[in-house]
């Protein structure tokens, strides 16, 4: 076993609980901060959809109890962020981005951490000695809707390692491994020197994995690089970029792939390179 293999043993289960702790720490708005009429409207309609499904499919008491059991387990395993980000967030993103004219975005997922090490112009992605994976030079430019470069735009990047694990959510990986930020130059140009991530399997050892197994689905997301691009006076965009040819581009468990988010990967000796530009909407 290599060091990297040892580190990945029996740790997928920790990711769910870690995502729950991280989300709670962000102090998100609670229902008490939402307009009561809006809460009532949304809760009533969601419950009606559940009632309709029960009637339509003649749900049994055994099935109702199985659901109760499973919902309890999602909470006990800390997997609500995983569940919601995989099966619900893509529609929230769709609704909230419909009026954008610039670059397409997609779901954030549960593993973003603010405050990663920041670089000027070019980021050397923090990584371990001998970090597995093909070296990847990722560069681009940030512009406005008129094509004008946006000086000093901020780019953030985070992604899984070549075995599909995220730092801070799987033990044994240095804190900021494969997470960094870049302040673009005068012309909005930026570079990240990183490694190609692996396809990622959402944790299969908790409640979400149980649902996937019980339904005969699969747990895979295609390999992806998460990014955020922002600048004062512009709308922040959260994206994920994908690799052509990945077998799960067409059946992502999180339904987060869009054609506009597909990278054009070029060989560069033993390494790879790609160019990806952002167009930011005004705020
Ligand atoms: C999950 C993980 C991801 O990396 C992602 O982009 C979306 C969802 C998850 O495990 O829920
Ligand atoms: Fe991800």
GROMACS .gro file of C-alpha atoms and ligand atoms in nm:
model
  295
    1UNK     CA    1   0.000   0.000   0.000
    2UNK     CA    2   0.125   0.349  -0.075
    3UNK     CA    3   0.081   0.633   0.176
    4UNK     CA    4  -0.195   0.773  -0.041
    5UNK     CA    5  -0.390   0.446  -0.039
    6UNK     CA    6  -0.364   0.412   0.339
    7UNK     CA    7  -0.503   0.759   0.392
    8UNK     CA    8  -0.816   0.680   0.201
    9UNK     CA    9  -0.920   0.370   0.394
   10UNK     CA   10  -1.253   0.388   0.572
   11UNK     CA   11  -1.299   0.758   0.562
   12UNK     CA   12  -1.581   0.831   0.321
   13UNK     CA   13  -1.829   0.821   0.611
   14UNK     CA   14  -1.664   1.122   0.776
   15UNK     CA   15  -1.743   1.347   0.481
   16UNK     CA   16  -2.115   1.370   0.553
   17UNK     CA   17  -2.073   1.471   0.916
   18UNK     CA   18  -1.802   1.720   0.816
   19UNK     CA   19  -2.031   1.886   0.563
   20UNK     CA   20  -2.303   1.922   0.828
   21UNK     CA   21  -2.061   2.082   1.076
   22UNK     CA   22  -1.929   2.320   0.808
   23UNK     CA   23  -2.278   2.426   0.702
   24UNK     CA   24  -2.387   2.493   1.062
   25UNK     CA   25  -2.075   2.701   1.118
   26UNK     CA   26  -2.177   2.929   0.828
   27UNK     CA   27  -2.481   3.044   1.035
   28UNK     CA   28  -2.725   3.024   0.748
   29UNK     CA   29  -3.063   3.197   0.775
   30UNK     CA   30  -3.323   2.991   0.962
   31UNK     CA   31  -3.696   2.960   0.886
   32UNK     CA   32  -3.760   3.229   1.147
   33UNK     CA   33  -3.598   3.480   0.907
   34UNK     CA   34  -3.831   3.386   0.620
   35UNK     CA   35  -4.166   3.557   0.558
   36UNK     CA   36  -4.438   3.340   0.726
   37UNK     CA   37  -4.659   3.356   0.415
   38UNK     CA   38  -4.375   3.223   0.204
   39UNK     CA   39  -4.299   2.946   0.458
   40UNK     CA   40  -4.666   2.845   0.462
   41UNK     CA   41  -4.693   2.849   0.081
   42UNK     CA   42  -4.381   2.639   0.023
   43UNK     CA   43  -4.448   2.394   0.310
   44UNK     CA   44  -4.809   2.345   0.199
   45UNK     CA   45  -4.713   2.274  -0.162
   46UNK     CA   46  -4.428   2.037  -0.074
   47UNK     CA   47  -4.660   1.845   0.160
   48UNK     CA   48  -4.931   1.831  -0.109
   49UNK     CA   49  -4.680   1.682  -0.352
   50UNK     CA   50  -4.599   1.416  -0.090
   51UNK     CA   51  -4.969   1.347  -0.027
   52UNK     CA   52  -5.035   1.316  -0.400
   53UNK     CA   53  -4.748   1.067  -0.438
   54UNK     CA   54  -4.883   0.855  -0.149
   55UNK     CA   55  -5.230   0.844  -0.308
   56UNK     CA   56  -5.105   0.787  -0.660
   57UNK     CA   57  -4.881   0.494  -0.562
   58UNK     CA   58  -5.090   0.356  -0.271
   59UNK     CA   59  -4.802   0.376  -0.023
   60UNK     CA   60  -4.815   0.101   0.245
   61UNK     CA   61  -4.743   0.132   0.619
   62UNK     CA   62  -4.426  -0.076   0.566
   63UNK     CA   63  -4.307   0.179   0.309
   64UNK     CA   64  -4.402   0.471   0.534
   65UNK     CA   65  -4.201   0.321   0.821
   66UNK     CA   66  -3.905   0.254   0.590
   67UNK     CA   67  -3.913   0.622   0.493
   68UNK     CA   68  -3.928   0.733   0.858
   69UNK     CA   69  -3.634   0.511   0.943
   70UNK     CA   70  -3.434   0.643   0.652
   71UNK     CA   71  -3.506   1.010   0.728
   72UNK     CA   72  -3.390   0.954   1.087
   73UNK     CA   73  -3.070   0.796   0.954
   74UNK     CA   74  -2.998   1.085   0.715
   75UNK     CA   75  -2.989   1.312   1.022
   76UNK     CA   76  -2.790   1.072   1.239
   77UNK     CA   77  -2.529   1.032   0.963
   78UNK     CA   78  -2.508   1.409   0.914
   79UNK     CA   79  -2.600   1.363   0.548
   80UNK     CA   80  -2.863   1.634   0.496
   81UNK     CA   81  -2.615   1.861   0.310
   82UNK     CA   82  -2.513   1.569   0.089
   83UNK     CA   83  -2.871   1.468   0.019
   84UNK     CA   84  -2.985   1.822  -0.060
   85UNK     CA   85  -2.682   1.920  -0.269
   86UNK     CA   86  -2.702   1.600  -0.477
   87UNK     CA   87  -3.076   1.576  -0.540
   88UNK     CA   88  -3.219   1.925  -0.488
   89UNK     CA   89  -2.958   2.202  -0.533
   90UNK     CA   90  -2.941   2.176  -0.914
   91UNK     CA   91  -3.298   2.304  -0.945
   92UNK     CA   92  -3.236   2.589  -0.699
   93UNK     CA   93  -2.932   2.686  -0.908
   94UNK     CA   94  -3.138   2.665  -1.230
   95UNK     CA   95  -3.410   2.894  -1.093
   96UNK     CA   96  -3.168   3.148  -0.948
   97UNK     CA   97  -2.941   3.168  -1.255
   98UNK     CA   98  -3.207   3.185  -1.527
   99UNK     CA   99  -3.153   3.559  -1.577
  100UNK     CA  100  -2.775   3.545  -1.612
  101UNK     CA  101  -2.632   3.652  -1.948
  102UNK     CA  102  -2.268   3.566  -1.874
  103UNK     CA  103  -2.104   3.233  -1.792
  104UNK     CA  104  -2.311   2.937  -1.682
  105UNK     CA  105  -2.274   2.814  -1.327
  106UNK     CA  106  -2.381   2.502  -1.147
  107UNK     CA  107  -2.419   2.366  -0.792
  108UNK     CA  108  -2.169   2.451  -0.518
  109UNK     CA  109  -2.194   2.109  -0.350
  110UNK     CA  110  -2.110   2.050   0.016
  111UNK     CA  111  -1.729   2.088   0.017
  112UNK     CA  112  -1.650   2.458  -0.041
  113UNK     CA  113  -1.437   2.623   0.227
  114UNK     CA  114  -1.373   3.001   0.216
  115UNK     CA  115  -1.031   3.147   0.298
  116UNK     CA  116  -0.800   2.922   0.093
  117UNK     CA  117  -0.438   3.038   0.034
  118UNK     CA  118  -0.438   3.331  -0.209
  119UNK     CA  119  -0.196   3.395  -0.497
  120UNK     CA  120  -0.138   3.690  -0.734
  121UNK     CA  121  -0.194   3.598  -1.100
  122UNK     CA  122  -0.072   3.236  -1.081
  123UNK     CA  123  -0.163   2.980  -0.815
  124UNK     CA  124   0.058   2.685  -0.733
  125UNK     CA  125  -0.220   2.469  -0.595
  126UNK     CA  126  -0.120   2.344  -0.246
  127UNK     CA  127  -0.044   1.973  -0.282
  128UNK     CA  128   0.150   1.691  -0.117
  129UNK     CA  129   0.491   1.572  -0.233
  130UNK     CA  130   0.414   1.325  -0.509
  131UNK     CA  131   0.046   1.425  -0.526
  132UNK     CA  132  -0.105   1.166  -0.765
  133UNK     CA  133  -0.270   1.281  -1.086
  134UNK     CA  134  -0.171   1.432  -1.421
  135UNK     CA  135  -0.039   1.789  -1.382
  136UNK     CA  136  -0.291   2.037  -1.524
  137UNK     CA  137  -0.228   2.401  -1.614
  138UNK     CA  138  -0.565   2.580  -1.598
  139UNK     CA  139  -0.570   2.937  -1.726
  140UNK     CA  140  -0.823   3.192  -1.835
  141UNK     CA  141  -0.948   3.547  -1.840
  142UNK     CA  142  -1.240   3.719  -1.668
  143UNK     CA  143  -1.441   3.968  -1.875
  144UNK     CA  144  -1.767   4.162  -1.854
  145UNK     CA  145  -2.069   4.123  -2.084
  146UNK     CA  146  -1.910   4.367  -2.334
  147UNK     CA  147  -1.590   4.161  -2.350
  148UNK     CA  148  -1.389   4.408  -2.141
  149UNK     CA  149  -1.132   4.243  -1.909
  150UNK     CA  150  -1.212   4.276  -1.538
  151UNK     CA  151  -0.884   4.360  -1.362
  152UNK     CA  152  -0.806   4.179  -1.035
  153UNK     CA  153  -1.111   3.952  -1.047
  154UNK     CA  154  -1.092   3.681  -0.782
  155UNK     CA  155  -1.099   3.313  -0.873
  156UNK     CA  156  -1.127   3.030  -0.625
  157UNK     CA  157  -1.068   2.664  -0.705
  158UNK     CA  158  -1.123   2.347  -0.505
  159UNK     CA  159  -1.138   1.986  -0.613
  160UNK     CA  160  -1.096   1.624  -0.509
  161UNK     CA  161  -0.760   1.449  -0.531
  162UNK     CA  162  -0.683   1.174  -0.782
  163UNK     CA  163  -0.868   0.928  -0.556
  164UNK     CA  164  -1.181   1.139  -0.527
  165UNK     CA  165  -1.130   1.280  -0.174
  166UNK     CA  166  -1.159   1.643  -0.056
  167UNK     CA  167  -0.925   1.801   0.200
  168UNK     CA  168  -1.097   1.901   0.527
  169UNK     CA  169  -1.369   1.637   0.467
  170UNK     CA  170  -1.159   1.323   0.453
  171UNK     CA  171  -0.898   1.268   0.727
  172UNK     CA  172  -0.525   1.251   0.661
  173UNK     CA  173  -0.509   1.522   0.393
  174UNK     CA  174  -0.335   1.858   0.462
  175UNK     CA  175  -0.587   2.137   0.540
  176UNK     CA  176  -0.571   2.334   0.213
  177UNK     CA  177  -0.472   2.050  -0.020
  178UNK     CA  178  -0.606   2.127  -0.371
  179UNK     CA  179  -0.776   2.448  -0.258
  180UNK     CA  180  -0.659   2.798  -0.351
  181UNK     CA  181  -0.756   3.143  -0.473
  182UNK     CA  182  -0.602   3.374  -0.735
  183UNK     CA  183  -0.631   3.748  -0.783
  184UNK     CA  184  -0.621   3.794  -1.162
  185UNK     CA  185  -0.381   4.044  -1.320
  186UNK     CA  186  -0.466   4.385  -1.477
  187UNK     CA  187  -0.620   4.205  -1.776
  188UNK     CA  188  -0.827   3.966  -1.569
  189UNK     CA  189  -0.592   3.677  -1.652
  190UNK     CA  190  -0.529   3.393  -1.412
  191UNK     CA  191  -0.350   3.057  -1.389
  192UNK     CA  192  -0.393   2.759  -1.157
  193UNK     CA  193  -0.125   2.488  -1.167
  194UNK     CA  194  -0.296   2.179  -1.030
  195UNK     CA  195  -0.354   1.808  -1.102
  196UNK     CA  196  -0.649   1.642  -1.274
  197UNK     CA  197  -0.905   1.517  -1.018
  198UNK     CA  198  -1.066   1.171  -1.030
  199UNK     CA  199  -1.434   1.087  -1.072
  200UNK     CA  200  -1.598   1.112  -0.732
  201UNK     CA  201  -1.833   0.872  -0.561
  202UNK     CA  202  -2.065   1.031  -0.307
  203UNK     CA  203  -2.023   0.850   0.028
  204UNK     CA  204  -2.189   0.510  -0.003
  205UNK     CA  205  -2.162   0.404   0.361
  206UNK     CA  206  -2.437   0.626   0.503
  207UNK     CA  207  -2.806   0.695   0.446
  208UNK     CA  208  -2.759   0.842   0.095
  209UNK     CA  209  -2.569   0.528  -0.005
  210UNK     CA  210  -2.854   0.317   0.132
  211UNK     CA  211  -3.106   0.501  -0.085
  212UNK     CA  212  -2.883   0.457  -0.392
  213UNK     CA  213  -2.843   0.083  -0.326
  214UNK     CA  214  -3.213   0.031  -0.245
  215UNK     CA  215  -3.317   0.209  -0.567
  216UNK     CA  216  -3.050   0.042  -0.784
  217UNK     CA  217  -2.893   0.379  -0.878
  218UNK     CA  218  -2.520   0.462  -0.886
  219UNK     CA  219  -2.322   0.703  -0.668
  220UNK     CA  220  -2.089   0.862  -0.925
  221UNK     CA  221  -2.021   1.220  -1.016
  222UNK     CA  222  -1.791   1.277  -1.316
  223UNK     CA  223  -1.447   1.423  -1.241
  224UNK     CA  224  -1.490   1.797  -1.182
  225UNK     CA  225  -1.312   2.113  -1.072
  226UNK     CA  226  -1.511   2.355  -0.857
  227UNK     CA  227  -1.460   2.729  -0.905
  228UNK     CA  228  -1.599   3.065  -0.799
  229UNK     CA  229  -1.533   3.385  -0.996
  230UNK     CA  230  -1.612   3.730  -0.857
  231UNK     CA  231  -1.523   4.098  -0.868
  232UNK     CA  232  -1.666   4.410  -0.697
  233UNK     CA  233  -1.973   4.528  -0.890
  234UNK     CA  234  -2.031   4.187  -1.053
  235UNK     CA  235  -2.241   3.883  -0.966
  236UNK     CA  236  -2.038   3.602  -0.816
  237UNK     CA  237  -2.059   3.283  -1.019
  238UNK     CA  238  -2.014   2.932  -0.878
  239UNK     CA  239  -1.923   2.672  -1.138
  240UNK     CA  240  -1.785   2.323  -1.193
  241UNK     CA  241  -1.579   2.229  -1.495
  242UNK     CA  242  -1.583   1.880  -1.644
  243UNK     CA  243  -1.354   1.659  -1.856
  244UNK     CA  244  -1.462   1.533  -2.200
  245UNK     CA  245  -1.493   1.155  -2.218
  246UNK     CA  246  -1.577   1.093  -1.851
  247UNK     CA  247  -1.827   0.807  -1.843
  248UNK     CA  248  -2.043   0.988  -1.588
  249UNK     CA  249  -2.081   1.320  -1.772
  250UNK     CA  250  -2.412   1.188  -1.902
  251UNK     CA  251  -2.548   1.044  -1.576
  252UNK     CA  252  -2.410   1.260  -1.293
  253UNK     CA  253  -2.582   1.161  -0.966
  254UNK     CA  254  -2.604   1.534  -0.882
  255UNK     CA  255  -2.742   1.641  -1.226
  256UNK     CA  256  -2.490   1.928  -1.236
  257UNK     CA  257  -2.325   1.885  -1.579
  258UNK     CA  258  -2.394   2.139  -1.856
  259UNK     CA  259  -2.237   2.145  -2.204
  260UNK     CA  260  -2.100   2.497  -2.143
  261UNK     CA  261  -1.898   2.363  -1.848
  262UNK     CA  262  -1.701   2.108  -2.052
  263UNK     CA  263  -1.326   2.182  -2.066
  264UNK     CA  264  -1.113   2.154  -2.379
  265UNK     CA  265  -0.814   1.955  -2.250
  266UNK     CA  266  -0.490   1.970  -2.451
  267UNK     CA  267  -0.186   1.744  -2.404
  268UNK     CA  268   0.128   1.929  -2.297
  269UNK     CA  269   0.410   1.671  -2.285
  270UNK     CA  270   0.338   1.453  -1.981
  271UNK     CA  271   0.100   1.719  -1.850
  272UNK     CA  272  -0.231   1.869  -1.965
  273UNK     CA  273  -0.347   2.225  -2.014
  274UNK     CA  274  -0.678   2.399  -2.061
  275UNK     CA  275  -0.818   2.751  -2.107
  276UNK     CA  276  -1.145   2.859  -1.948
  277UNK     CA  277  -1.271   3.218  -1.955
  278UNK     CA  278  -1.545   3.370  -1.742
  279UNK     CA  279  -1.800   3.637  -1.836
  280UNK     CA  280  -1.946   3.802  -1.525
  281UNK     CA  281  -2.291   3.960  -1.509
  282UNK     CA  282  -2.316   4.301  -1.343
  283UNK     CA  283  -2.436   4.289  -0.981
  284LIG     C1  284  -2.133   1.605  -0.346
  284LIG     C2  285  -1.998   1.611  -0.367
  284LIG     C3  286  -1.946   1.693  -0.461
  284LIG     O1  287  -1.813   1.701  -0.484
  284LIG     C4  288  -2.029   1.772  -0.536
  284LIG     O2  289  -1.970   1.851  -0.626
  284LIG     C5  290  -2.164   1.766  -0.517
  284LIG     C6  291  -2.216   1.683  -0.421
  284LIG     C7  292  -2.186   1.518  -0.241
  284LIG     O3  293  -2.113   1.429  -0.194
  284LIG     O4  294  -2.298   1.538  -0.200
  285LIG    FE1  295  -1.735   1.816  -0.590
   0.00000   0.00000   0.00000
